[in-house]
Short mmCIF file of C-alpha atoms in Angstrom, two decimals:
data_model
loop_
_atom_site.label_atom_id
_atom_site.label_comp_id
_atom_site.label_asym_id
_atom_site.label_seq_id
_atom_site.Cartn_x
_atom_site.Cartn_y
_atom_site.Cartn_z
CA MET A 905 109.86 96.67 -86.41
CA ALA A 906 106.17 95.93 -86.55
CA ASP A 907 104.34 96.53 -83.30
CA CYS A 908 102.34 93.41 -82.69
CA ARG A 909 99.90 94.85 -80.19
CA LYS A 910 96.39 94.37 -81.49
CA ILE A 911 94.46 97.59 -81.72
CA GLY A 912 91.20 96.78 -80.04
CA PHE A 913 88.04 98.72 -79.55
CA ASN A 914 88.19 101.45 -76.96
CA GLY A 915 86.25 104.47 -75.81
CA LYS A 916 87.29 106.52 -78.81
CA ASN A 917 85.07 104.54 -81.17
CA GLY A 918 82.66 107.41 -81.76
CA GLU A 919 85.42 109.65 -83.02
CA ALA A 920 86.84 106.87 -85.15
CA VAL A 921 83.47 106.10 -86.71
CA LYS A 922 82.85 109.75 -87.49
CA ARG A 923 86.26 110.02 -89.09
CA GLY A 924 85.70 106.91 -91.18
CA VAL A 925 82.32 108.08 -92.44
CA SER A 926 83.69 111.53 -93.17
CA LEU A 927 86.51 110.07 -95.27
CA ALA A 928 83.94 107.93 -97.06
CA MET A 929 81.80 110.87 -98.17
CA PRO A 930 83.40 111.40 -101.58
CA ILE A 931 83.06 107.68 -102.24
CA VAL A 932 79.42 107.71 -101.13
CA VAL A 933 78.69 110.65 -103.43
CA GLY A 934 80.31 108.78 -106.30
CA TYR A 935 78.85 105.35 -105.59
CA LEU A 936 75.18 106.33 -105.31
CA PRO A 937 74.75 107.45 -108.92
CA ILE A 938 77.04 104.80 -110.38
CA GLY A 939 75.30 102.13 -108.31
CA PHE A 940 72.02 103.48 -109.59
CA ALA A 941 73.28 103.26 -113.16
CA PHE A 942 74.31 99.67 -112.54
CA GLY A 943 70.88 98.87 -111.11
CA VAL A 944 69.15 100.34 -114.14
CA LEU A 945 71.40 98.44 -116.55
CA ALA A 946 70.94 95.22 -114.61
CA ALA A 947 67.18 95.58 -114.75
CA ALA A 948 67.36 96.34 -118.47
CA ALA A 949 69.39 93.16 -118.97
CA GLY A 950 66.65 91.17 -117.31
CA LEU A 951 68.14 90.69 -113.86
CA SER A 952 65.73 90.67 -110.96
CA VAL A 953 66.08 93.27 -108.22
CA SER A 954 67.40 90.58 -105.89
CA ALA A 955 69.98 89.37 -108.41
CA ALA A 956 71.25 92.91 -108.90
CA ALA A 957 71.28 93.51 -105.16
CA ALA A 958 73.10 90.22 -104.57
CA MET A 959 75.82 91.26 -106.97
CA SER A 960 76.27 94.57 -105.20
CA ILE A 961 76.31 92.91 -101.81
CA PHE A 962 78.53 89.90 -102.51
CA VAL A 963 80.69 90.91 -105.45
CA TYR A 964 80.93 94.62 -104.71
CA ALA A 965 83.06 95.58 -107.69
CA GLY A 966 81.66 98.44 -109.75
CA SER A 967 83.43 98.07 -113.05
CA ALA A 968 83.26 94.28 -112.96
CA GLN A 969 79.54 94.36 -112.21
CA LEU A 970 78.89 96.68 -115.14
CA ILE A 971 80.84 94.42 -117.45
CA ALA A 972 79.10 91.37 -116.05
CA VAL A 973 75.73 92.81 -116.98
CA GLY A 974 76.91 93.14 -120.56
CA ILE A 975 78.12 89.56 -120.57
CA ILE A 976 74.87 88.27 -119.11
CA GLU A 977 72.98 90.16 -121.77
CA SER A 978 75.06 88.54 -124.48
CA GLY A 979 73.96 85.15 -123.18
CA ALA A 980 77.36 83.84 -122.16
CA GLY A 981 77.54 81.39 -119.29
CA PRO A 982 78.83 81.60 -115.71
CA GLN A 983 82.33 80.41 -116.64
CA VAL A 984 82.94 83.35 -118.98
CA LEU A 985 81.56 85.64 -116.29
CA ALA A 986 83.86 84.24 -113.65
CA VAL A 987 87.02 84.47 -115.75
CA THR A 988 86.27 88.00 -116.93
CA VAL A 989 85.40 89.26 -113.46
CA PHE A 990 88.58 87.67 -112.14
CA LEU A 991 90.74 89.48 -114.70
CA VAL A 992 88.96 92.78 -114.20
CA ASN A 993 89.50 92.64 -110.43
CA LEU A 994 92.98 91.15 -110.43
CA ARG A 995 94.54 94.56 -109.75
CA HIS A 996 93.16 94.31 -106.19
CA LEU A 997 95.85 91.75 -105.59
CA LEU A 998 98.40 94.56 -105.83
CA MET A 999 96.36 96.83 -103.62
CA SER A 1000 95.85 94.17 -100.99
CA SER A 1001 99.59 93.47 -100.98
CA TYR A 1002 100.31 97.12 -100.28
CA LEU A 1003 97.85 97.27 -97.38
CA ALA A 1004 98.88 93.93 -95.89
CA PRO A 1005 101.70 95.16 -93.61
CA TYR A 1006 99.42 97.82 -92.13
CA LEU A 1007 96.63 95.35 -91.49
CA GLY A 1008 98.75 93.05 -89.37
CA VAL A 1009 97.29 94.71 -86.30
CA LEU A 1010 93.81 93.49 -87.16
CA ARG A 1011 92.48 90.14 -86.06
CA ARG A 1012 91.99 87.55 -88.78
CA TRP A 1013 88.23 87.95 -88.91
CA GLN A 1014 88.66 91.72 -89.16
CA GLN A 1015 91.12 91.26 -92.01
CA ALA A 1016 88.66 88.96 -93.75
CA ILE A 1017 85.90 91.56 -93.57
CA PHE A 1018 88.14 94.48 -94.46
CA CYS A 1019 89.38 92.74 -97.60
CA PHE A 1020 85.85 91.83 -98.63
CA GLN A 1021 85.16 95.54 -98.98
CA LEU A 1022 88.37 96.48 -100.77
CA THR A 1023 87.65 98.51 -103.89
CA ASP A 1024 89.66 100.96 -106.00
CA GLU A 1025 88.16 103.86 -104.14
CA SER A 1026 88.48 102.47 -100.62
CA PHE A 1027 92.05 101.52 -101.45
CA ALA A 1028 92.78 105.01 -102.73
CA VAL A 1029 91.66 106.51 -99.43
CA HIS A 1030 93.07 103.84 -97.10
CA SER A 1031 96.49 103.72 -98.73
CA THR A 1032 96.85 107.49 -98.53
CA VAL A 1033 95.69 107.67 -94.90
CA PHE A 1034 97.84 104.70 -93.85
CA ARG A 1035 100.88 106.27 -95.45
CA GLU A 1036 100.31 109.66 -93.84
CA ASN A 1037 99.68 108.22 -90.38
CA GLY A 1038 102.12 105.36 -90.60
CA THR A 1039 99.39 103.08 -89.28
CA ALA A 1040 95.98 101.70 -90.20
CA GLY A 1041 94.37 103.33 -87.19
CA PRO A 1042 91.40 102.06 -85.17
CA PRO A 1043 89.36 99.26 -86.74
CA ALA A 1044 86.16 101.22 -86.05
CA SER A 1045 87.30 103.88 -88.49
CA LEU A 1046 88.19 101.32 -91.16
CA PHE A 1047 84.86 99.54 -90.93
CA ALA A 1048 82.90 102.78 -90.80
CA LEU A 1049 84.52 103.92 -94.03
CA ASN A 1050 84.14 100.60 -95.81
CA GLY A 1051 80.63 100.11 -94.47
CA ALA A 1052 79.45 103.53 -95.58
CA ALA A 1053 80.88 103.01 -99.05
CA HIS A 1054 79.44 99.51 -99.41
CA LEU A 1055 76.05 100.61 -98.12
CA SER A 1056 75.86 103.47 -100.57
CA TRP A 1057 76.76 101.11 -103.41
CA ILE A 1058 74.02 98.68 -102.40
CA THR A 1059 71.50 101.49 -101.91
CA GLY A 1060 72.23 102.99 -105.31
CA SER A 1061 71.98 99.58 -106.96
CA LEU A 1062 68.69 98.76 -105.27
CA ALA A 1063 67.20 102.09 -106.23
CA GLY A 1064 68.34 101.70 -109.82
CA ALA A 1065 67.19 98.10 -110.14
CA TRP A 1066 63.83 98.96 -108.64
CA ALA A 1067 63.37 102.10 -110.72
CA GLY A 1068 64.50 100.26 -113.84
CA SER A 1069 63.76 102.22 -116.93
CA ARG A 1070 60.91 103.99 -115.20
CA LEU A 1071 63.26 106.63 -114.02
CA LEU A 1072 66.19 107.90 -116.01
CA VAL A 1073 68.80 109.58 -113.88
CA ASP A 1074 71.46 111.58 -115.60
CA THR A 1075 74.60 110.89 -113.62
CA ARG A 1076 76.03 114.04 -115.12
CA LEU A 1077 73.70 116.05 -112.91
CA PHE A 1078 75.63 118.31 -110.52
CA GLY A 1079 78.81 116.80 -111.90
CA LEU A 1080 78.14 113.62 -109.90
CA ASP A 1081 80.07 111.58 -112.44
CA TYR A 1082 83.12 113.63 -111.56
CA ALA A 1083 83.12 112.85 -107.84
CA LEU A 1084 85.33 109.79 -108.16
CA PRO A 1085 87.83 111.19 -110.68
CA ALA A 1086 88.18 114.32 -108.54
CA MET A 1087 88.74 112.15 -105.49
CA PHE A 1088 91.42 110.19 -107.30
CA ILE A 1089 93.12 113.42 -108.31
CA ALA A 1090 93.15 114.63 -104.70
CA LEU A 1091 94.64 111.37 -103.46
CA LEU A 1092 97.16 111.15 -106.30
CA VAL A 1093 98.44 114.61 -105.40
CA MET A 1094 98.85 113.50 -101.79
CA GLN A 1095 100.73 110.40 -102.89
CA ALA A 1096 102.96 112.13 -105.45
CA ASP A 1097 104.72 114.27 -102.90
CA ASN A 1098 108.23 114.42 -104.28
CA ARG A 1099 109.73 114.90 -107.71
CA ARG A 1100 110.47 111.24 -108.27
CA ARG A 1101 107.03 110.05 -107.30
CA ILE A 1102 105.54 112.57 -109.70
CA MET A 1103 107.71 111.05 -112.44
CA ILE A 1104 106.56 107.58 -111.45
CA ALA A 1105 102.96 108.74 -111.62
CA LEU A 1106 103.50 110.22 -115.07
CA LEU A 1107 105.19 107.02 -116.19
CA ALA A 1108 102.29 104.93 -114.91
CA ALA A 1109 99.81 107.27 -116.59
CA GLY A 1110 101.66 107.11 -119.90
CA LEU A 1111 101.98 103.34 -119.85
CA SER A 1112 98.38 102.94 -118.81
CA ILE A 1113 96.87 105.10 -121.54
CA THR A 1114 99.16 103.59 -124.18
CA LEU A 1115 98.26 100.05 -123.25
CA TYR A 1116 94.60 100.97 -122.91
CA LEU A 1117 94.44 102.42 -126.40
CA SER A 1118 96.32 99.41 -127.76
CA GLY A 1119 93.51 97.22 -126.51
CA ALA A 1120 95.10 95.71 -123.39
CA ILE A 1121 92.04 96.56 -121.36
CA TRP A 1122 92.26 95.72 -117.62
CA TRP A 1123 95.81 94.49 -118.14
CA HIS A 1124 96.76 98.10 -118.77
CA ILE A 1125 96.26 99.00 -115.11
CA ILE A 1126 98.18 96.02 -113.77
CA ILE A 1127 101.10 96.27 -116.20
CA ALA A 1128 101.42 100.05 -115.85
CA THR A 1129 101.36 99.76 -112.05
CA VAL A 1130 103.81 96.87 -111.83
CA VAL A 1131 106.30 98.46 -114.23
CA ALA A 1132 106.07 102.00 -112.84
CA ALA A 1133 106.40 100.77 -109.27
CA ALA A 1134 109.42 98.68 -110.30
CA VAL A 1135 111.06 101.72 -111.86
CA GLY A 1136 110.36 103.58 -108.63
CA ALA A 1137 111.92 100.89 -106.50
CA LEU A 1138 114.94 100.46 -108.77
CA THR A 1139 115.74 104.16 -108.97
CA GLU A 1140 115.39 104.70 -105.25
CA ASN A 1141 118.78 105.38 -103.72
CA GLU A 1142 119.68 105.77 -100.07
CA GLU A 1143 116.90 108.21 -99.37
CA GLU A 1144 115.54 106.27 -96.41
CA THR A 1145 113.70 109.38 -95.34
CA GLU A 1146 111.13 110.57 -97.82
CA GLY A 1147 112.21 114.14 -97.15
CA ALA A 1148 114.52 114.08 -100.14
CA ASP A 1149 113.37 116.07 -103.18
CA LYS A 1150 110.16 117.19 -101.53
CA LEU A 1151 108.52 120.05 -103.38
CA MET B 971 70.09 82.33 -117.32
CA THR B 972 67.90 80.34 -115.01
CA GLY B 973 67.52 81.15 -111.36
CA HIS B 974 69.97 78.47 -110.26
CA THR B 975 72.54 79.52 -112.81
CA TYR B 976 72.31 83.07 -111.47
CA LEU B 977 73.09 81.81 -107.98
CA LEU B 978 76.09 79.91 -109.28
CA ALA B 979 77.21 82.88 -111.35
CA ILE B 980 77.02 85.30 -108.41
CA PHE B 981 78.81 82.86 -106.14
CA LEU B 982 81.61 82.39 -108.68
CA MET B 983 81.96 86.12 -109.30
CA ALA B 984 82.08 86.78 -105.57
CA ALA B 985 84.71 84.11 -105.04
CA VAL B 986 87.04 85.20 -107.85
CA THR B 987 86.70 88.79 -106.66
CA TYR B 988 87.34 88.03 -103.01
CA LEU B 989 90.40 85.82 -103.44
CA PRO B 990 92.76 88.49 -104.87
CA ARG B 991 91.51 90.92 -102.26
CA VAL B 992 92.10 88.71 -99.25
CA LEU B 993 94.97 86.34 -100.02
CA PRO B 994 97.79 88.90 -99.88
CA VAL B 995 96.61 90.17 -96.52
CA LEU B 996 96.16 86.70 -95.09
CA LEU B 997 99.56 85.59 -96.33
CA LEU B 998 101.67 88.71 -95.96
CA SER B 999 100.31 90.76 -93.09
CA ASN B 1000 102.34 89.16 -90.34
CA LYS B 1001 105.48 88.53 -92.31
CA LYS B 1002 108.55 90.64 -92.51
CA LEU B 1003 108.77 91.40 -96.22
CA PRO B 1004 112.09 91.46 -98.09
CA ARG B 1005 113.27 95.04 -98.56
CA PRO B 1006 113.17 95.15 -102.37
CA PHE B 1007 109.60 93.84 -102.31
CA SER B 1008 108.36 96.36 -99.76
CA ARG B 1009 110.15 99.13 -101.64
CA TRP B 1010 108.28 98.09 -104.77
CA LEU B 1011 105.02 97.91 -102.83
CA SER B 1012 105.47 101.45 -101.55
CA TYR B 1013 105.04 102.75 -105.10
CA ILE B 1014 101.88 100.80 -105.83
CA PRO B 1015 99.38 103.46 -104.64
CA VAL B 1016 100.88 106.36 -106.58
CA ALA B 1017 101.28 104.20 -109.68
CA VAL B 1018 97.84 102.61 -109.61
CA LEU B 1019 96.07 105.91 -108.98
CA ALA B 1020 97.79 107.42 -112.01
CA ALA B 1021 97.12 104.30 -114.07
CA LEU B 1022 93.42 104.45 -113.20
CA LEU B 1023 93.11 108.19 -113.79
CA ALA B 1024 94.84 108.50 -117.14
CA PRO B 1025 92.34 106.59 -119.31
CA ALA B 1026 89.40 107.94 -117.30
CA LEU B 1027 90.43 111.52 -118.01
CA ILE B 1028 91.86 111.20 -121.52
CA ALA B 1029 89.57 108.55 -123.04
CA PRO B 1030 86.42 108.28 -120.92
CA GLU B 1031 84.44 106.79 -123.81
CA GLY B 1032 87.22 104.58 -125.12
CA GLN B 1033 88.93 106.93 -127.56
CA PRO B 1034 91.07 109.96 -126.66
CA ASP B 1035 88.90 113.03 -126.50
CA PHE B 1036 90.59 116.37 -126.10
CA SER B 1037 87.52 118.44 -126.91
CA LEU B 1038 86.52 120.89 -124.20
CA THR B 1039 82.82 120.48 -124.94
CA ASP B 1040 82.65 116.69 -125.01
CA ASN B 1041 85.28 115.88 -122.40
CA PRO B 1042 85.28 118.70 -119.84
CA GLY B 1043 86.60 116.31 -117.22
CA LEU B 1044 90.05 116.34 -118.79
CA TRP B 1045 90.33 120.13 -118.73
CA VAL B 1046 88.67 120.59 -115.35
CA ALA B 1047 91.33 118.21 -114.05
CA LEU B 1048 93.98 120.87 -114.53
CA PRO B 1049 92.60 123.36 -111.99
CA VAL B 1050 91.53 120.45 -109.81
CA PHE B 1051 95.16 119.31 -109.60
CA VAL B 1052 96.13 122.82 -108.55
CA ILE B 1053 93.37 122.99 -105.93
CA ALA B 1054 94.36 119.57 -104.64
CA ARG B 1055 97.96 120.70 -104.29
CA MET B 1056 96.98 123.94 -102.56
CA THR B 1057 94.29 122.70 -100.20
CA ARG B 1058 95.41 119.11 -99.60
CA SER B 1059 91.76 118.61 -98.79
CA LEU B 1060 89.70 115.76 -100.19
CA PHE B 1061 86.44 117.63 -99.75
CA ALA B 1062 87.59 120.91 -101.24
CA THR B 1063 89.01 119.13 -104.25
CA VAL B 1064 86.02 116.90 -104.92
CA LEU B 1065 83.47 119.67 -104.44
CA SER B 1066 85.35 122.12 -106.63
CA GLY B 1067 85.78 119.50 -109.32
CA MET B 1068 82.11 118.60 -109.35
CA ALA B 1069 81.08 122.26 -109.25
CA ALA B 1070 83.38 123.12 -112.14
CA VAL B 1071 81.97 120.33 -114.30
CA ALA B 1072 78.37 121.15 -113.35
CA ILE B 1073 78.80 124.84 -114.06
CA TRP B 1074 80.56 124.15 -117.34
CA ARG B 1075 77.68 121.98 -118.47
CA LEU B 1076 75.20 124.66 -117.47
CA ILE B 1077 76.88 127.33 -119.52
CA THR B 1078 77.48 125.22 -122.63
#
């Protein structure tokens, strides 16, 4: 049964904040160069520094922002932008649904802020940590992680927008462009911790790449996830404990 | 776009982004979910991570690229999976992945 005690702030905040920031480091390393790339592209498309910064502050969705820049460049209007961004980010509906039971211990305003900063990467980390600990943990840790990630995204974007085409940064330097894929691999391995979950992951991967190459861009993630997760749920038998089939 | 249209555009983008992120939590977080639904939810993270990774590794530029020189990320992923399994450490995995890609680019 869900424990309805609200986890409030306590004296262990310092530890929690440090933990949150530490977990955010791979995201920070990934977001700075990609944010920079977004800033440069935004400037090239004619956006002002403040417009680019506003997108990174208020929209805070990497892939959607990059696509939005392309759409703005093509001259399409705000309605096309809104619909496209909505479709691109729709997968967060699934992620938010997964996190929801764990976030019941947060106050409403905390939930509102947490969800504002929900991205693929923060979800990847949060979902793995929540699952391992069985709980969301102290709010200070959650906000430290999300805050560090968001700040690095904004910082990268500002730097890129300001630098514009004056400065060309190769995101392939030091393998920076591999920070996020490597992080996803690490988290996927932690999530796929028994034979069946590995099969589900492979199924999702196969569906995703097939749909992607068939042109169902952005839908490929949602459909692959929904179907693979359904197969997982349907083939689950009485293994209440996840100890079954562990490698 | 004019200045005012930008404001509208950013507001709309922010709104359509925020709604899918917040509505499930606002609506579901204090409810007891039906068992089949929560069972399905429990597979979302593993499925979505795989769904996100597959195209990023196999077709980073849109088309499948199995060449070691042009798409090192796909091949580096193999040892990275092993390191992830062995170390179960986010840092070790990310650093080794980045280092492998950086070194590969240096030597090719």
